[in-house]
Coordinates of C-alpha atoms in Angstrom, one line a residue:
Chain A
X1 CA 0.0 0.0 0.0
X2 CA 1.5 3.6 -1.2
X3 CA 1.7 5.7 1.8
X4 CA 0.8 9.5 1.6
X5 CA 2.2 12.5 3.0
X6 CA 0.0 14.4 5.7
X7 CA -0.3 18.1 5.3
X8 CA -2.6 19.8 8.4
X9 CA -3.3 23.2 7.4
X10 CA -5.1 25.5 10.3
X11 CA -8.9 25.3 9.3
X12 CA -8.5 21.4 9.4
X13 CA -6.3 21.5 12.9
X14 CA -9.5 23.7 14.2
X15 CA -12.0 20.7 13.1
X16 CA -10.2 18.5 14.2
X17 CA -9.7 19.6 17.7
X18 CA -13.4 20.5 18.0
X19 CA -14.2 16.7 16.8
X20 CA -11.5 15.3 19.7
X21 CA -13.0 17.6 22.6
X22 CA -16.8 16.4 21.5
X23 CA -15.7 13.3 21.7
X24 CA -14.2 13.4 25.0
X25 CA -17.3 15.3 26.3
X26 CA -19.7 13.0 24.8
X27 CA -17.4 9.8 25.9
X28 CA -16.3 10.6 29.3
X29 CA -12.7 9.5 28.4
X30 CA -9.5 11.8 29.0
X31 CA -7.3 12.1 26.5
X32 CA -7.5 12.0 23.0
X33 CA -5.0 11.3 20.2
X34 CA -5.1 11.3 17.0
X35 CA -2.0 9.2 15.0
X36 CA -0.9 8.3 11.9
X37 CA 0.1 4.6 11.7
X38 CA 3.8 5.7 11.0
X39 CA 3.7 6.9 14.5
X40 CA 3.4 10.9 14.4
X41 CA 1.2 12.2 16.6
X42 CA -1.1 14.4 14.5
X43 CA -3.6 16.5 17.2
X44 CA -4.3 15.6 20.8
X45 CA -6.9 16.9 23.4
X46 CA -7.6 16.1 27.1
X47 CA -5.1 16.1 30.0
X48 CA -2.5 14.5 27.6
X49 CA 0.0 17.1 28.1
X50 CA 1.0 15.0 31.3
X51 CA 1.9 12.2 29.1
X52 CA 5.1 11.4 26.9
X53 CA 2.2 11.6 24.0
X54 CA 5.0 11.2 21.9
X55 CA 5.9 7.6 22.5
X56 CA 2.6 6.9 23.1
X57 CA 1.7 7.4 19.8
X58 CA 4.7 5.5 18.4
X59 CA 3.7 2.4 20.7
X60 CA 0.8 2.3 19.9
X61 CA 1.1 3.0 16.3
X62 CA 2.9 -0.1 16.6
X63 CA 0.6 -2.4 18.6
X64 CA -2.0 -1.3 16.0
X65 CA 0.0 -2.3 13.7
X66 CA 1.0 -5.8 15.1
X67 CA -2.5 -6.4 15.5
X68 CA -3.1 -5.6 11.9
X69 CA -0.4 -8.4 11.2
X70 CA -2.2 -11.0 13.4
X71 CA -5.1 -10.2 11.4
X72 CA -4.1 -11.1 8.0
X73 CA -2.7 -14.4 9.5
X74 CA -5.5 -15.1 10.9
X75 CA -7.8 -14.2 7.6
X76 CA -8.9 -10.8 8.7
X77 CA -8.4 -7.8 6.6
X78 CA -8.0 -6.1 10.0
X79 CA -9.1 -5.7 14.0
X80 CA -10.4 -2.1 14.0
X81 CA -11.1 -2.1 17.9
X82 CA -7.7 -2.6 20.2
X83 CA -8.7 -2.5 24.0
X84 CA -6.4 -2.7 27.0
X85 CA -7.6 -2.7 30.6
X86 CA -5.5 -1.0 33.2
X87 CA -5.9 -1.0 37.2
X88 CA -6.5 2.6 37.0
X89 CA -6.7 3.7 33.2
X90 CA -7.3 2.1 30.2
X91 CA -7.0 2.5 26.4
X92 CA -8.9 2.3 23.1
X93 CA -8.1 2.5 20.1
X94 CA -9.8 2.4 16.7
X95 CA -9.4 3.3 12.6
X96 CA -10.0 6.0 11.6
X97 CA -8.6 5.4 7.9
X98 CA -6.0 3.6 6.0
X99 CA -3.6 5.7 7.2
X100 CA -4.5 7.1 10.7
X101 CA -6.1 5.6 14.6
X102 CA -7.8 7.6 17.0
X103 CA -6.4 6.7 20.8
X104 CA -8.9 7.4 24.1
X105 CA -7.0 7.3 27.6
X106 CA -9.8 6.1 30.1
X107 CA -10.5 5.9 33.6
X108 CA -13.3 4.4 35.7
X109 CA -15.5 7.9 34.9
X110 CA -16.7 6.3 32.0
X111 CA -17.1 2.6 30.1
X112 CA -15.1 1.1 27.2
X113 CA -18.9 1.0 25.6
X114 CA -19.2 4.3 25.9
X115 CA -15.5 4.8 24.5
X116 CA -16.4 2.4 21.7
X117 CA -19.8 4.1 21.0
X118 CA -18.3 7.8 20.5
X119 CA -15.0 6.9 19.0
X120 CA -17.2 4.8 16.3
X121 CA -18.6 8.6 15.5
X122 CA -15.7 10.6 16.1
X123 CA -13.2 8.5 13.9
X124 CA -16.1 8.8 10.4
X125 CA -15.6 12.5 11.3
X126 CA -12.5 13.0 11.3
X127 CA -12.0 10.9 8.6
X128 CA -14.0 13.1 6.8
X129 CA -11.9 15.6 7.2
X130 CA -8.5 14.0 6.4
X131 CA -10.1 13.4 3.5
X132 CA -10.7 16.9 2.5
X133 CA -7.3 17.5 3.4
X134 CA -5.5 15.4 1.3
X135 CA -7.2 15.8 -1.9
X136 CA -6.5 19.6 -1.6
X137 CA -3.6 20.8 -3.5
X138 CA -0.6 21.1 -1.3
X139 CA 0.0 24.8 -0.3
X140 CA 2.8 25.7 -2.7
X141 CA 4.0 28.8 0.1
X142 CA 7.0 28.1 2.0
X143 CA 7.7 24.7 0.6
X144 CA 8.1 26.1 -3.1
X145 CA 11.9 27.0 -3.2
X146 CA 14.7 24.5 -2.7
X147 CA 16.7 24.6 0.9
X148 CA 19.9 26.6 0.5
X149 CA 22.9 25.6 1.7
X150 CA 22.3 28.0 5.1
X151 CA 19.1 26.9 5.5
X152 CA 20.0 22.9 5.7
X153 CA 23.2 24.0 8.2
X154 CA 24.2 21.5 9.9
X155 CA 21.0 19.9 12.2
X156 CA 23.3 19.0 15.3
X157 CA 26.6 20.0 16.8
X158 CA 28.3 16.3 17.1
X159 CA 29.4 16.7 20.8
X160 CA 33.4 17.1 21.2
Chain B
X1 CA 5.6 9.6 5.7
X2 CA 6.3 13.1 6.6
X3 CA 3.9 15.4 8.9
X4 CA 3.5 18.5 7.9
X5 CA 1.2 20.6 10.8
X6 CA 0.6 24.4 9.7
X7 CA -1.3 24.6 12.8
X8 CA 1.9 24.4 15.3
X9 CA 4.6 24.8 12.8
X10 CA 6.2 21.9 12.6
X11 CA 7.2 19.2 10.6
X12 CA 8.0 15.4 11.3
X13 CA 10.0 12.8 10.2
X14 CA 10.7 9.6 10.3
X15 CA 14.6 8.1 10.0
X16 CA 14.6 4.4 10.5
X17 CA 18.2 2.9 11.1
X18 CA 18.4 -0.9 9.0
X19 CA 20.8 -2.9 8.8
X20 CA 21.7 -6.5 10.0
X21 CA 21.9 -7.9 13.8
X22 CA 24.5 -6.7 16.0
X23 CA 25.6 -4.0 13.3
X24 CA 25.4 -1.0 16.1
X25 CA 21.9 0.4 15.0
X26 CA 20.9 0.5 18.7
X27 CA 24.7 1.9 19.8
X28 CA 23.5 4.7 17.0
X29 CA 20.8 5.9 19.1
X30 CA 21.8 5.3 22.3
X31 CA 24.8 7.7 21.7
X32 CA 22.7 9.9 20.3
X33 CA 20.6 10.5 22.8
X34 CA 23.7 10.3 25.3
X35 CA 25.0 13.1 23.5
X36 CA 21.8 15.8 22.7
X37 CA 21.1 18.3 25.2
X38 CA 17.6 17.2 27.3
X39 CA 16.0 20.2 25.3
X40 CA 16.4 18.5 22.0
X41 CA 15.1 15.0 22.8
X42 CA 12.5 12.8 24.1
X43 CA 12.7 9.5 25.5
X44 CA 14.4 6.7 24.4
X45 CA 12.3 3.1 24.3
X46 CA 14.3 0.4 23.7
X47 CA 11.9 -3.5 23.0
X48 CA 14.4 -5.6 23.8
X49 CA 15.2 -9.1 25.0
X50 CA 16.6 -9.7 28.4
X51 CA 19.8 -10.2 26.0
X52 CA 19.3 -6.4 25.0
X53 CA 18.9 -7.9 21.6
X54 CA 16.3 -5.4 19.8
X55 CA 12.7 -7.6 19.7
X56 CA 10.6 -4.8 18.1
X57 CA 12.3 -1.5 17.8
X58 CA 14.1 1.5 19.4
X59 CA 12.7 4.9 19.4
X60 CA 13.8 8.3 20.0
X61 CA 12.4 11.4 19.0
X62 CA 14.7 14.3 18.7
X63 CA 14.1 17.9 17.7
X64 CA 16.7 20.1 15.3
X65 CA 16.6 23.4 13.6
X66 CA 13.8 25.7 12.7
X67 CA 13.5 26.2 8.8
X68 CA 11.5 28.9 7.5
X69 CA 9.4 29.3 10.9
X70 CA 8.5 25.6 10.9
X71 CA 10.5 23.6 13.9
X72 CA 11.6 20.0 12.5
X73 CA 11.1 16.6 14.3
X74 CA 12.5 13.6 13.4
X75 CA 11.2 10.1 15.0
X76 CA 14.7 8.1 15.4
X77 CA 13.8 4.0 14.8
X78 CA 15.7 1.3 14.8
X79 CA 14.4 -2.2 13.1
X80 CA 15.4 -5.6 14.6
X81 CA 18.3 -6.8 12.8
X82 CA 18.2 -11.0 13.3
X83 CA 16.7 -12.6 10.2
X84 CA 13.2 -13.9 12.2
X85 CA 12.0 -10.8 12.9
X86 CA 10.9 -9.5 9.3
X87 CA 7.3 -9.2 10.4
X88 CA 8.0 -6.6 12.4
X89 CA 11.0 -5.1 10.5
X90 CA 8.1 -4.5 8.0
X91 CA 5.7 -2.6 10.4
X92 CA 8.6 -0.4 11.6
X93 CA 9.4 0.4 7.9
X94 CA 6.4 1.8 7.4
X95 CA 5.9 5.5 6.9
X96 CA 10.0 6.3 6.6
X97 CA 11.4 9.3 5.3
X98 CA 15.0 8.6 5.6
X99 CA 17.1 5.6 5.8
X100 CA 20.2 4.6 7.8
X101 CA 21.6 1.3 6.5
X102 CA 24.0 0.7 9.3
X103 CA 26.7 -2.1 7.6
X104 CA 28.9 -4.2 9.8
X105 CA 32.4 -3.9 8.7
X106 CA 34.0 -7.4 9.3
X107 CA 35.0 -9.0 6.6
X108 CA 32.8 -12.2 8.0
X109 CA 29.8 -10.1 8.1
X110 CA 29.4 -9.4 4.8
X111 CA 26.6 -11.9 3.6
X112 CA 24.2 -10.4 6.0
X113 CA 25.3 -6.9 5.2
X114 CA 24.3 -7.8 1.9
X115 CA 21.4 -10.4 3.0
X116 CA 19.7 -7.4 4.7
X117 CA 19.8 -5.1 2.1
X118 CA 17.9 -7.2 0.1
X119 CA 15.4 -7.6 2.6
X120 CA 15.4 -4.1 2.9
X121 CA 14.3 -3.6 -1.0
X122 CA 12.0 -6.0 -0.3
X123 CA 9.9 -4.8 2.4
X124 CA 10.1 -1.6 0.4
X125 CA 8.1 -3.3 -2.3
X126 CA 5.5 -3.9 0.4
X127 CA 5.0 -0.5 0.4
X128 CA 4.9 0.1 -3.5
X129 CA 8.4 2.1 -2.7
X130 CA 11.6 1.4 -3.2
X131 CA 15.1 2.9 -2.6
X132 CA 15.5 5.4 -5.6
X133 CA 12.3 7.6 -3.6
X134 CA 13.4 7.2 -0.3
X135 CA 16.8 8.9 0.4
X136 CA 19.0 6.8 2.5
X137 CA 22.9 6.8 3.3
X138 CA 25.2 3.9 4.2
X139 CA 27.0 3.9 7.4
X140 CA 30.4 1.3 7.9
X141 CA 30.8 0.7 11.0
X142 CA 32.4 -1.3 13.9
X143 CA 35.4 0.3 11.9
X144 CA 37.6 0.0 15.1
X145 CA 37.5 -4.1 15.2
X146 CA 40.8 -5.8 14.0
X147 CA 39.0 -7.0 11.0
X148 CA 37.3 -4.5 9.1
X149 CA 36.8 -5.0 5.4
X150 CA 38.3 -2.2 3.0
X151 CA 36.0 0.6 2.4
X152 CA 36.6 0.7 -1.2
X153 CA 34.8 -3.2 -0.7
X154 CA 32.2 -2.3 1.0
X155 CA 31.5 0.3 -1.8
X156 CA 32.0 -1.9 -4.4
X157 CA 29.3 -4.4 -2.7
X158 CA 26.6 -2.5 -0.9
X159 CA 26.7 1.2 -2.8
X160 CA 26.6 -0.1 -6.8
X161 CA 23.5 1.3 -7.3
X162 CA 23.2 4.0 -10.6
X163 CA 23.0 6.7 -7.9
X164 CA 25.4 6.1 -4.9
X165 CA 24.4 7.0 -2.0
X166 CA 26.6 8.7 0.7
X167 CA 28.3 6.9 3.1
X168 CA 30.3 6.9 6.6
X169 CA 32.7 5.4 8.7
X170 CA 31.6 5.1 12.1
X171 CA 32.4 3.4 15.5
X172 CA 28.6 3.9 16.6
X173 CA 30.0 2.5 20.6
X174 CA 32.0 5.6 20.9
X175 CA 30.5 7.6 18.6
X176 CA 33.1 8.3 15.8
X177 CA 30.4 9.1 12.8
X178 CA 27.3 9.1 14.4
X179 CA 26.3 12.7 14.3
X180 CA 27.9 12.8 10.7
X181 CA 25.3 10.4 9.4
X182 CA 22.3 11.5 10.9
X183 CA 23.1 15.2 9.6
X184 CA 23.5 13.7 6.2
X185 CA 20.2 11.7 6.2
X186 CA 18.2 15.1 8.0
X187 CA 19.7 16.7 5.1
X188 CA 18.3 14.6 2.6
X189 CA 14.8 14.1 4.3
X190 CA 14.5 17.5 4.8
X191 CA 15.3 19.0 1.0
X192 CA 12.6 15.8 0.0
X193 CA 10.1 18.1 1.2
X194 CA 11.2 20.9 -0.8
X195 CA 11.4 22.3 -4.1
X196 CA 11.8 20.0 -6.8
X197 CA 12.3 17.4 -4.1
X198 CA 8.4 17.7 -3.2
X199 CA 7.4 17.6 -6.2
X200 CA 9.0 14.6 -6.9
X201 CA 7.5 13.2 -4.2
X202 CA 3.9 14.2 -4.8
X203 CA 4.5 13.0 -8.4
X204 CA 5.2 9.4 -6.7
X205 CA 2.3 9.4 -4.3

């Protein structure tokens, strides 16, 4: 399967984090984040900021994607629901597309049925929109003109 | 593939580090993270074995320079080297931007330097891409063992394709080349997304 770039421009950051925060309203569940199965974390909402929501979203990128594997050996095109039950918290999540998984953070405030309810809803929505973004032309502004030579410096100071 | 978020100004990339077992992809990212400032990095997971043999993958995100107002990110990984584990090499291929074949240098490692390379092209495949879109570099290294094959031979086998590729020699354990390889490969990634390098790349999407 060819893989696609993602380009987020503002107006489709704004729907997308109004489609994350009605979801956790309408859910109960904490945190929210939205990742692409490469494992970039694309938007977030809740509490998340007290997570590493960075590896997060590259773990579970990966367990989604193991899954997927276990899937096709077992016949399945894919499982579109992964579900982990913590002590305290637990996590959900589900496809949004070919390309991108919605994760909820949980506690005992709420239900995985609720969870698996709402995220059904949220993750046609958004893919709605991830739609609409990617068959929009690719803004042409800063991206236009090659790097220069100052411009692609040196990333990192190897350390002496 | 790479993230472009106008929202927060950044973009993100992913560099996956190939290569065979025991090569020093891990010893790649471990001094790399050793070595960055806490300001420019996030944690590193390792999925190993009890053995510290790599099971799944390694992961570090680190965080560079700004380039015209957008900060850029790129996701470190490393892919588990021993022959078995090509399910999940595959899975941790996915969505590269940059490539870091890390070769051992022994003379008696060559078959698997060459073994994996193959397997690399074809879990590329998988992914309807291959290695003239994706850029890559070649790093040699263990470089400091007593038994190190000629450069010039490890040219001749593993960089013969029309377009050769940069390459380094490295000692990954104490860092001699680290930093110069993952500069090059930023490098590369980053001018992908720019210029006639984007629109080479939205040609081939």
């Amino acid at each position: 399967m060819k893989l696609r770039n993602t380009v987020i421009q503002q107006q489709d950051a704004t729907r997308i984090q109004e489609m994350l925060n009605h979801f956790l309203a309408e859910s109960g569940a904490g945190e929210a984040l939205l990742i692409d199965r490469g494992g970039h974390l694309l938007a977030m909402d809740g509490a998340a900021q007290e997570f590493d929501a960075v590896s997060i979203s590259s773990l579970a990128a990966a367990a989604f994607s193991s899954t997927a594997a276990i899937a096709q050996l077992l016949g399945e095109p894919e499982f579109t629901v992964l579900f982990h039950q913590g002590t305290r918290r637990s996590i959900h999540v589900s496809t949004v597309d070919s390309d991108t998984i919605l994760l909820a953070v949980f506690d005992e405030k709420t239900t995985v049925g609720m969870v698996r309810l709402f995220a059904t809803d949220a993750c046609r929505a958004i893919a709605r929109v991830l739609s609409e973004t990617r068959a929009r032309p690719k803004p042409q502004d800063e991206f236009a003109a090659p790097l220069s030579d100052t411009e692609s410096r040196r990333a990192w100071t190897p350390p002496s | 593939m790479s993230v472009i978020n106008y929202a927060n100004r950044v973009i993100d990339f992913k560099i996956v580090y190939y290569g065979p077992g025991m090569a020093g992809k891990t010893a790649n990212l471990e001094y790399i993270h050793r070595s960055l400032p806490n300001a420019n990095r996030g944690n590193m997971i390792s999925l190993a074995t009890g053995d510290d043999r790599t099971i799944y993958f390694d992961f570090l995100p680190v965080s560079a320079l700004t380039v015209r107002g957008f900060q850029t990110r790129f996701q470190l990984y490393t892919v588990p080297g021993q022959v078995a584990y090509n399910a999940t090499r595959r899975l941790v291929l996915r969505g590269a931007d940059g490539l870091v074949f890390v070769a051992d240098s022994q003379f008696e490692r060559l078959r698997e330097n060459v073994d994996s390379l193959q397997n690399l092209e074809a879990n590329l495949k998988e992914y309807e891409s291959s290695l003239d879109e994706i850029p890559y570099v070649l790093q040699y290294n263990k470089r400091d063992l007593p038994n190190p094959a000629p450069v010039a031979y490890l040219e001749f086998v593993l960089n013969k394709r029309a377009t050769r590729v940069p390459f380094f020699e490295a000692t990954a354990i104490s860092g001699e080349g680290v930093f110069e390889t993952l500069n090059t490969i930023s490098r590369m990634a980053l001018a992908s997304e720019f210029g006639v390098g984007r629109e080479k790349r939205d040609e081939a999407s």
